Short mmCIF file of C-alpha atoms in Angstrom, two decimals:
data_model
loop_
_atom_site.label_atom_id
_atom_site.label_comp_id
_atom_site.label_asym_id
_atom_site.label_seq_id
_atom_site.Cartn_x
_atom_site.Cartn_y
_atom_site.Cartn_z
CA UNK A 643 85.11 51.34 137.63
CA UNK A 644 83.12 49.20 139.92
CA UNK A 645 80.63 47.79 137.14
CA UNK A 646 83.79 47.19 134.99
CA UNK A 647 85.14 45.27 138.12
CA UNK A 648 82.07 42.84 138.64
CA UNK A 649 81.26 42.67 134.84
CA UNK A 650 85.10 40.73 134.03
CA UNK A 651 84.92 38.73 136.86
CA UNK A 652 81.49 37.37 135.71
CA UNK A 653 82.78 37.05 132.15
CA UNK A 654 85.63 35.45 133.62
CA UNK A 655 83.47 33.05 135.84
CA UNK A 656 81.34 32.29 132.84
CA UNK A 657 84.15 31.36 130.62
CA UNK A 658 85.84 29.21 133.34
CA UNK A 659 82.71 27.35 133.56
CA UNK A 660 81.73 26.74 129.93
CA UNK A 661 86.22 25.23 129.52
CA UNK A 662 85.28 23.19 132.41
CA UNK A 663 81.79 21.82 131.24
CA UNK A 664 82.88 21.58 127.47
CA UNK A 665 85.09 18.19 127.79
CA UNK A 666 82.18 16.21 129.48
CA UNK A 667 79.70 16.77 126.51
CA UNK A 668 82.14 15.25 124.16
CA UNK A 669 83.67 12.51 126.59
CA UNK A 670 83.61 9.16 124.98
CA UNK A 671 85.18 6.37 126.21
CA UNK A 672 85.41 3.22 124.05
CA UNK A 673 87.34 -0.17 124.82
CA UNK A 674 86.54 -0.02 128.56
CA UNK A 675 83.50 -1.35 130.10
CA UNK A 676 80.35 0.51 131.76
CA UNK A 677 81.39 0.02 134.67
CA UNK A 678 84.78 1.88 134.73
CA UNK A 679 82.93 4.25 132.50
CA UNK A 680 80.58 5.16 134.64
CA UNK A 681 83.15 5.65 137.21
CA UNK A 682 85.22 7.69 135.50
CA UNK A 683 82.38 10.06 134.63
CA UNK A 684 81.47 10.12 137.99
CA UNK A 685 85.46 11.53 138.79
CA UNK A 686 85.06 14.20 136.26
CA UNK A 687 81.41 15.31 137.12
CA UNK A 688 82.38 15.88 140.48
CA UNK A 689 86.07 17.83 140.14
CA UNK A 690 84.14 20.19 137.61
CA UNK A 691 81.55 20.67 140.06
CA UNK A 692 84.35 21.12 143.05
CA UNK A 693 86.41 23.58 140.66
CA UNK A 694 82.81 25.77 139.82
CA UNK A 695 82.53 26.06 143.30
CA UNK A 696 85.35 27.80 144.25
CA UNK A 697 85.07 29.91 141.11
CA UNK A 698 82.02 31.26 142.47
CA UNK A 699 83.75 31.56 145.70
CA UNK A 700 86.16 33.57 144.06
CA UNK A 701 83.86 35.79 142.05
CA UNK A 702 81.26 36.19 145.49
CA UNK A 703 84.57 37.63 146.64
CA UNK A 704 85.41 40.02 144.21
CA UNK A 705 81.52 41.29 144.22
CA UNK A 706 81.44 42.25 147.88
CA UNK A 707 84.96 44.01 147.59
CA UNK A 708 83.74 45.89 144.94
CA UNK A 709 80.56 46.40 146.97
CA UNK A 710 82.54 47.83 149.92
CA UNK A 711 84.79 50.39 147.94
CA UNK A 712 81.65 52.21 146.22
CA UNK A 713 79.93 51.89 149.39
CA UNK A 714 83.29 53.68 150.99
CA UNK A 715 82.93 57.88 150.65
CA UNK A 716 85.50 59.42 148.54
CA UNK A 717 88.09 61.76 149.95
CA UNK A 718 89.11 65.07 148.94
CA UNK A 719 92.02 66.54 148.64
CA UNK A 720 92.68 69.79 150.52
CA UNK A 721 95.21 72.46 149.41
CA UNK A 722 96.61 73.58 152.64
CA UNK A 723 96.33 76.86 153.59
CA UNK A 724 100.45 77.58 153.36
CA UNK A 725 100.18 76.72 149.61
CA UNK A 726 97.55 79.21 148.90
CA UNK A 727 99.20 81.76 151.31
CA UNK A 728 102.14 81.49 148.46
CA UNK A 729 99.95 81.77 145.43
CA UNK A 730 98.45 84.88 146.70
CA UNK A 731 101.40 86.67 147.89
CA UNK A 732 102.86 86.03 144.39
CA UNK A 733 99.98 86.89 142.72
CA UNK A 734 99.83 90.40 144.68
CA UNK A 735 103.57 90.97 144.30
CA UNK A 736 102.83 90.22 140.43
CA UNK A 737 100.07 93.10 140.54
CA UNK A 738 102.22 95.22 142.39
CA UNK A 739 105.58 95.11 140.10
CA UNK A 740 102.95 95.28 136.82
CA UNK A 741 101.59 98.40 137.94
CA UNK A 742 105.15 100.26 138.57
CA UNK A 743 106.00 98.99 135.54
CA UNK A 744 102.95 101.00 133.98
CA UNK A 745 103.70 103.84 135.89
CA UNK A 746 106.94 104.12 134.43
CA UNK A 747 105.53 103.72 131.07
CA UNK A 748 103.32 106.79 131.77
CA UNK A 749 105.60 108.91 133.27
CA UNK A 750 107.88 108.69 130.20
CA UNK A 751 108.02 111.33 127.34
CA UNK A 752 108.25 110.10 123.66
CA UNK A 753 111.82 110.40 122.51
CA UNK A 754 111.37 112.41 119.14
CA UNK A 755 114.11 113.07 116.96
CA UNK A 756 115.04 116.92 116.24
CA UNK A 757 116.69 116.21 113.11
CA UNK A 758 113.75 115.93 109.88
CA UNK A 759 114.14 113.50 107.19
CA UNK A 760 112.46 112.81 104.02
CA UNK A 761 110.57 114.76 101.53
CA UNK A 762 108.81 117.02 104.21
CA UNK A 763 111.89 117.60 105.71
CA UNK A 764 112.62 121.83 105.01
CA UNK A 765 108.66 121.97 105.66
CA UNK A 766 108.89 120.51 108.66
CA UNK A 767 112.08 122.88 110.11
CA UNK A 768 110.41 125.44 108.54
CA UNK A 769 107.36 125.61 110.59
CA UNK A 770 109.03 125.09 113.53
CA UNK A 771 108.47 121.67 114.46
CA UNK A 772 111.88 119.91 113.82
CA UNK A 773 115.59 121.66 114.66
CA UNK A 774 117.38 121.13 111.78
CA UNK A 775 117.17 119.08 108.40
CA UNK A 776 119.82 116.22 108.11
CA UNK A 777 121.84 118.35 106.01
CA UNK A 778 122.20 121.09 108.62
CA UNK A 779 119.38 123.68 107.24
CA UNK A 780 117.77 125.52 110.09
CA UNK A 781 114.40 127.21 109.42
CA UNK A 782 116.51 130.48 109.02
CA UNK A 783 118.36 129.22 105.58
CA UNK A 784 114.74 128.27 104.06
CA UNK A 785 111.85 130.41 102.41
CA UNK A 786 108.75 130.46 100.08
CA UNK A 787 109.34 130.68 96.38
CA UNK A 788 106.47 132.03 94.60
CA UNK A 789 105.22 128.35 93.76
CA UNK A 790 104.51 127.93 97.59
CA UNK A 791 107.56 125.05 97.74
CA UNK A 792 109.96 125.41 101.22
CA UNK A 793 113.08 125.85 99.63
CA UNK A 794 117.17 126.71 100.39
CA UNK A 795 117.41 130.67 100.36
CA UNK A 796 121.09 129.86 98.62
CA UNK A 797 119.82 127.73 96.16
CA UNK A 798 117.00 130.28 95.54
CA UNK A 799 119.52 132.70 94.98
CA UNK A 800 121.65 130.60 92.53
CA UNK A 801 118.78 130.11 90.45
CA UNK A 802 117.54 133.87 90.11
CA UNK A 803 121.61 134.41 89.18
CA UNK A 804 121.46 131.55 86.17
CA UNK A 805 118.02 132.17 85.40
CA UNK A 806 119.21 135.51 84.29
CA UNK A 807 121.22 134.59 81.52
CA UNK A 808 118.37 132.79 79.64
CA UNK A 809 115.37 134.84 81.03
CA UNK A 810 115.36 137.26 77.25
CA UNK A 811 115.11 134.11 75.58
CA UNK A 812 112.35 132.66 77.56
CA UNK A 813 110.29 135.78 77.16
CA UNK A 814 110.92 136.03 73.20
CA UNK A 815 109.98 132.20 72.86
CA UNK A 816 106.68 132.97 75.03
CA UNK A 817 106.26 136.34 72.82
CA UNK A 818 106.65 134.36 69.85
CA UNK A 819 103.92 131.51 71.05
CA UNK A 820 101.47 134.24 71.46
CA UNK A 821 101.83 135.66 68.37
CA UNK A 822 102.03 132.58 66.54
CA UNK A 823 98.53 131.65 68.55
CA UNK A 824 100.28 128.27 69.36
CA UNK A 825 99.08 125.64 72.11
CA UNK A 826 100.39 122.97 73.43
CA UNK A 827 103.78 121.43 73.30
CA UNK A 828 105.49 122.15 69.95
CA UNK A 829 109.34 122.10 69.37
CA UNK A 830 111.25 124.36 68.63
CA UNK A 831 112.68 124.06 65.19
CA UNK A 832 112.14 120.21 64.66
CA UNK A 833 110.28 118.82 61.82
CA UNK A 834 106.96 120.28 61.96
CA UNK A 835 106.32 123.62 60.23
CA UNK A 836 105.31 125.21 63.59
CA UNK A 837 107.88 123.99 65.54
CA UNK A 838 110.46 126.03 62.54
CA UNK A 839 108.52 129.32 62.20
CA UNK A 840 108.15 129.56 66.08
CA UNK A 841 112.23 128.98 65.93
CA UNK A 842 112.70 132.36 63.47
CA UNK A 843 109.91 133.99 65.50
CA UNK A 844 111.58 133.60 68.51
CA UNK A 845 114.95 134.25 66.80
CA UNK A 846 113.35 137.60 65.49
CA UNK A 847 112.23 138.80 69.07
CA UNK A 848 115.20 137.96 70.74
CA UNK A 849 117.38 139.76 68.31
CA UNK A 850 115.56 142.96 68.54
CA UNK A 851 115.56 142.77 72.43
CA UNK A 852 119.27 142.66 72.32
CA UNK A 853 119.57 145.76 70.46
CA UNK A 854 117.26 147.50 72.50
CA UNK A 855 119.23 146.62 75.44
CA UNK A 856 122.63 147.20 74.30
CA UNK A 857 121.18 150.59 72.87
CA UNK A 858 119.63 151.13 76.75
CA UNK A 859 123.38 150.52 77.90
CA UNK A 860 125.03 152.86 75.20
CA UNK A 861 122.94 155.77 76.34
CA UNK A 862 123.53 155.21 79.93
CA UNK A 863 126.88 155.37 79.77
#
């Protein structure tokens, strides 16, 4: 800042010197005699040399302020020590009220829900880890089917009673399929020839199982 300081007021020195030097390089005075002209140049030389003058005055000044302030130590700012009692005793209360809050944290258990949801839901009752299912199954209204799927002992049950009412037909259609040496998915009785002789193979089977089992019933009773 100092430089800056002494460096403007010499520019500004300089150019107050060259504005006041400048008109008496082009003065020209015609229609008067030497004389007056002499005189008059006389005047001007020795205003401009008054007004230099006290420029440098003015700029000698400005140096040897500008001396005196960098020659001047620079003082520091202290903190006092009330200030930085406060920072610290917030700081600590900060730490303090951070680590209950942890503590707290800690101390807590996970809430878990005790109702299961989803597609692992009956699994999930079922081995013990959840209560209840959200449709109110408890792991003693579930069991195994022989696929190894959790499932509803009612429902189970329900299907076993249905499944009984189409289980002769299922076994002649399978009966028929082996005999037939068919593989794969044909149906039965559409368009292809397969598809119709596995239909009156099936037909066949089922037929005779029916009269075997109403002839089973007739000699029981």
């Amino acid at each position: 800042e100092i430089e800056s300081i002494l460096f403007q007021s010499f520019r500004w020195l300089q150019r107050e010197i060259m504005a006041r030097t400048k008109p008496m390089k082009v003065l020209k005075l015609k229609g008067k005699s030497s004389g007056e002209a002499r005189a008059k140049k006389v005047a001007m030389l020795t205003a401009s040399s008054v007004s230099v003058a006290r420029l440098a005055k003015v700029a000698l000044r400005t140096a040897n302020a500008a001396r005196a302030m960098k020659a001047q130590p620079m003082k520091r700012t202290r903190v006092s020590t009330s200030t930085k009692t406060k920072k610290s005793t917030k700081r600590k209360a900060m730490k303090t009220a951070m680590k209950k809050v942890m503590k707290s944290l800690a101390a807590r258990k996970p809430r878990g829900s005790k109702i299961a949801r989803g597609s692992m839901a009956k699994v999930l009752v079922f081995r013990g880890k959840k209560v209840k299912t959200s449709g109110g199954m408890t792991a003693d209204m579930l069991m195994i089917n022989k696929r190894g799927r959790v499932v509803s002992k009612k429902k189970h049950a329900l299907g076993v009673h249905f499944f009984c009412r189409i289980s002769t037909w299922v076994d002649a259609v399978l009966e028929a399929r082996k005999q037939l040496n068919i593989v794969g998915f044909v149906p039965i009785n559409g368009k292809t020839l397969a598809g119709r002789s596995l239909y009156v193979k099936s037909r066949a089977i089922y037929a005779a199982r029916r009269a075997q089992s109403v002839m089973e019933a007739l000699q029981l009773d």
